Coordinates of N, CA and C in Angstrom, one line a residue:
X611 N -13.7 -0.8 136.8 CA -15.0 -1.4 137.2 C -16.1 -0.7 136.4
X612 N -17.0 -1.5 135.8 CA -18.1 -1.0 135.1 C -19.2 -0.6 136.1
X613 N -19.7 0.7 136.0 CA -20.7 1.1 137.0 C -22.1 1.2 136.3
X614 N -22.1 1.2 135.0 CA -23.4 1.3 134.3 C -23.2 0.8 132.9
X615 N -24.3 0.5 132.2 CA -24.3 0.2 130.8 C -25.7 0.5 130.2
X616 N -25.7 0.7 128.9 CA -26.9 1.0 128.2 C -27.2 -0.3 127.4
X617 N -28.5 -0.8 127.5 CA -28.9 -2.0 126.8 C -30.2 -1.7 126.0
X618 N -30.1 -1.7 124.7 CA -31.3 -1.4 123.9 C -31.7 -2.7 123.2
X619 N -32.9 -3.2 123.6 CA -33.4 -4.5 123.0 C -34.3 -4.2 121.7
X620 N -34.7 -3.0 121.5 CA -35.6 -2.7 120.5 C -35.0 -3.0 119.1
X621 N -35.5 -4.0 118.4 CA -35.0 -4.4 117.1 C -33.9 -5.5 117.2
X622 N -33.4 -5.8 118.4 CA -32.4 -6.8 118.5 C -32.9 -8.2 118.4
X623 N -33.9 -8.5 119.1 CA -34.5 -9.8 119.1 C -35.5 -10.0 118.1
X624 N -36.4 -9.1 118.0 CA -37.5 -9.1 116.9 C -37.6 -7.7 116.3
X625 N -38.1 -7.6 115.1 CA -38.3 -6.4 114.4 C -39.7 -6.0 114.8
X626 N -39.9 -5.1 115.8 CA -41.2 -4.8 116.4 C -41.9 -3.6 115.6
X627 N -41.2 -2.9 114.8 CA -41.8 -1.7 114.1 C -43.0 -2.1 113.3
X628 N -43.0 -3.2 112.5 CA -44.3 -3.5 111.8 C -45.5 -3.7 112.7
X629 N -45.3 -4.3 113.9 CA -46.4 -4.4 114.8 C -46.8 -3.1 115.3
X630 N -45.9 -2.2 115.6 CA -46.2 -0.8 116.1 C -47.0 -0.1 115.1
X631 N -46.6 -0.2 113.8 CA -47.3 0.5 112.7 C -48.7 0.0 112.6
X632 N -48.9 -1.3 112.6 CA -50.2 -1.9 112.5 C -51.1 -1.4 113.6
X633 N -50.7 -1.5 114.9 CA -51.5 -1.1 116.0 C -51.8 0.4 116.0
X634 N -50.8 1.2 115.6 CA -51.0 2.7 115.5 C -52.0 3.0 114.4
X635 N -51.9 2.3 113.3 CA -52.9 2.6 112.2 C -54.3 2.2 112.7
X636 N -54.5 1.1 113.3 CA -55.8 0.7 113.8 C -56.3 1.6 114.9
X637 N -55.4 2.1 115.8 CA -55.8 3.0 116.8 C -56.2 4.3 116.2
X638 N -55.4 4.8 115.3 CA -55.8 6.1 114.6 C -57.1 6.0 114.0
X639 N -57.4 4.9 113.2 CA -58.7 4.7 112.6 C -59.8 4.7 113.6
X640 N -59.6 4.0 114.7 CA -60.6 4.0 115.8 C -61.0 5.4 116.2
X641 N -60.0 6.3 116.3 CA -60.3 7.6 116.7 C -60.6 8.6 115.6
X642 N -60.7 8.1 114.4 CA -61.1 8.9 113.2 C -59.9 9.6 112.5
X643 N -58.7 9.1 112.7 CA -57.6 9.7 112.1 C -57.0 8.6 111.1
X644 N -57.0 8.9 109.8 CA -56.5 8.0 108.8 C -55.0 8.2 108.7
X645 N -54.3 7.4 109.5 CA -52.8 7.4 109.5 C -52.2 6.2 108.8
X646 N -51.3 6.4 107.9 CA -50.7 5.4 107.2 C -49.3 5.1 107.8
X647 N -48.7 4.0 107.3 CA -47.4 3.6 107.7 C -46.4 4.7 107.4
X648 N -46.6 5.3 106.2 CA -45.7 6.3 105.7 C -45.8 7.6 106.6
X649 N -47.0 7.9 107.0 CA -47.2 9.0 107.9 C -46.6 8.8 109.2
X650 N -46.7 7.5 109.8 CA -46.2 7.2 111.1 C -44.7 7.1 111.1
X651 N -44.1 6.9 110.0 CA -42.6 6.7 110.0 C -41.9 7.9 110.5
X652 N -42.5 9.1 110.4 CA -41.8 10.3 111.0 C -41.7 10.3 112.5
X653 N -42.5 9.4 113.2 CA -42.5 9.4 114.6 C -41.6 8.3 115.2
X654 N -40.9 7.5 114.3 CA -40.0 6.4 114.8 C -39.0 7.0 115.7
X655 N -38.8 6.4 116.9 CA -37.9 6.9 117.9 C -38.5 7.9 118.9
X656 N -39.7 8.2 118.7 CA -40.4 9.1 119.6 C -41.3 8.3 120.6
X657 N -41.5 8.9 121.8 CA -42.4 8.2 122.7 C -43.8 8.2 122.2
X658 N -44.6 7.2 122.7 CA -46.0 7.1 122.3 C -46.8 8.4 122.8
X659 N -46.6 8.8 124.0 CA -47.3 10.0 124.4 C -47.0 11.2 123.5
X660 N -45.8 11.4 123.1 CA -45.4 12.6 122.2 C -46.0 12.4 120.8
X661 N -45.9 11.1 120.3 CA -46.4 10.9 119.0 C -47.9 11.1 119.0
X662 N -48.7 10.6 119.9 CA -50.1 10.7 119.9 C -50.6 12.2 120.3
X663 N -49.7 12.9 121.0 CA -50.0 14.4 121.2 C -50.1 15.1 119.8
X664 N -49.1 14.8 119.0 CA -49.0 15.4 117.7 C -50.1 15.0 116.8
X665 N -50.3 13.7 116.7 CA -51.4 13.1 115.9 C -52.7 13.7 116.3
X666 N -53.0 13.7 117.6 CA -54.2 14.3 118.1 C -54.4 15.7 117.7
X667 N -53.4 16.5 117.8 CA -53.5 17.9 117.3 C -53.7 18.1 115.8
X668 N -53.0 17.3 115.1 CA -53.1 17.4 113.6 C -54.4 16.9 113.1
X669 N -55.0 15.9 113.8 CA -56.3 15.3 113.3 C -57.5 15.8 114.1
X670 N -57.3 16.6 115.0 CA -58.4 17.1 115.8 C -59.2 16.1 116.6
X671 N -58.4 15.1 117.2 CA -59.0 14.1 118.0 C -59.4 14.6 119.4
X672 N -60.6 14.5 119.8 CA -61.1 15.2 121.0 C -60.7 14.4 122.3
X673 N -60.2 13.1 122.1 CA -59.9 12.3 123.3 C -58.5 12.7 123.8
X674 N -58.2 12.4 125.1 CA -56.9 12.7 125.7 C -55.9 11.7 125.2
X675 N -54.6 12.1 125.3 CA -53.5 11.2 124.9 C -53.6 9.9 125.7
X676 N -53.9 10.0 127.0 CA -54.1 8.9 127.9 C -55.2 7.9 127.4
X677 N -56.3 8.5 127.0 CA -57.4 7.7 126.4 C -57.0 6.9 125.2
X678 N -56.2 7.6 124.3 CA -55.8 7.0 123.1 C -54.8 5.9 123.4
X679 N -53.9 6.1 124.3 CA -52.9 5.1 124.6 C -53.5 3.9 125.3
X680 N -54.5 4.2 126.2 CA -55.2 3.1 126.9 C -55.9 2.2 125.9
X681 N -56.4 2.8 124.8 CA -57.1 2.0 123.7 C -56.1 1.0 123.2

């Protein structure tokens, strides 16, 4: 009897990475961080809070991770 299974939809139905890159680039620019798709590729597979924590530190963004994500 199967008791559990893992189901990963990311990239199965649509390729969502280009949308994520676009939104993250726009969000970064809004907060004064010039982040490119190439820069963002190193964060693929990471959670948004972890990614924005690193970007925030590297670019000296004074806003909290929650404020960035809410944007």
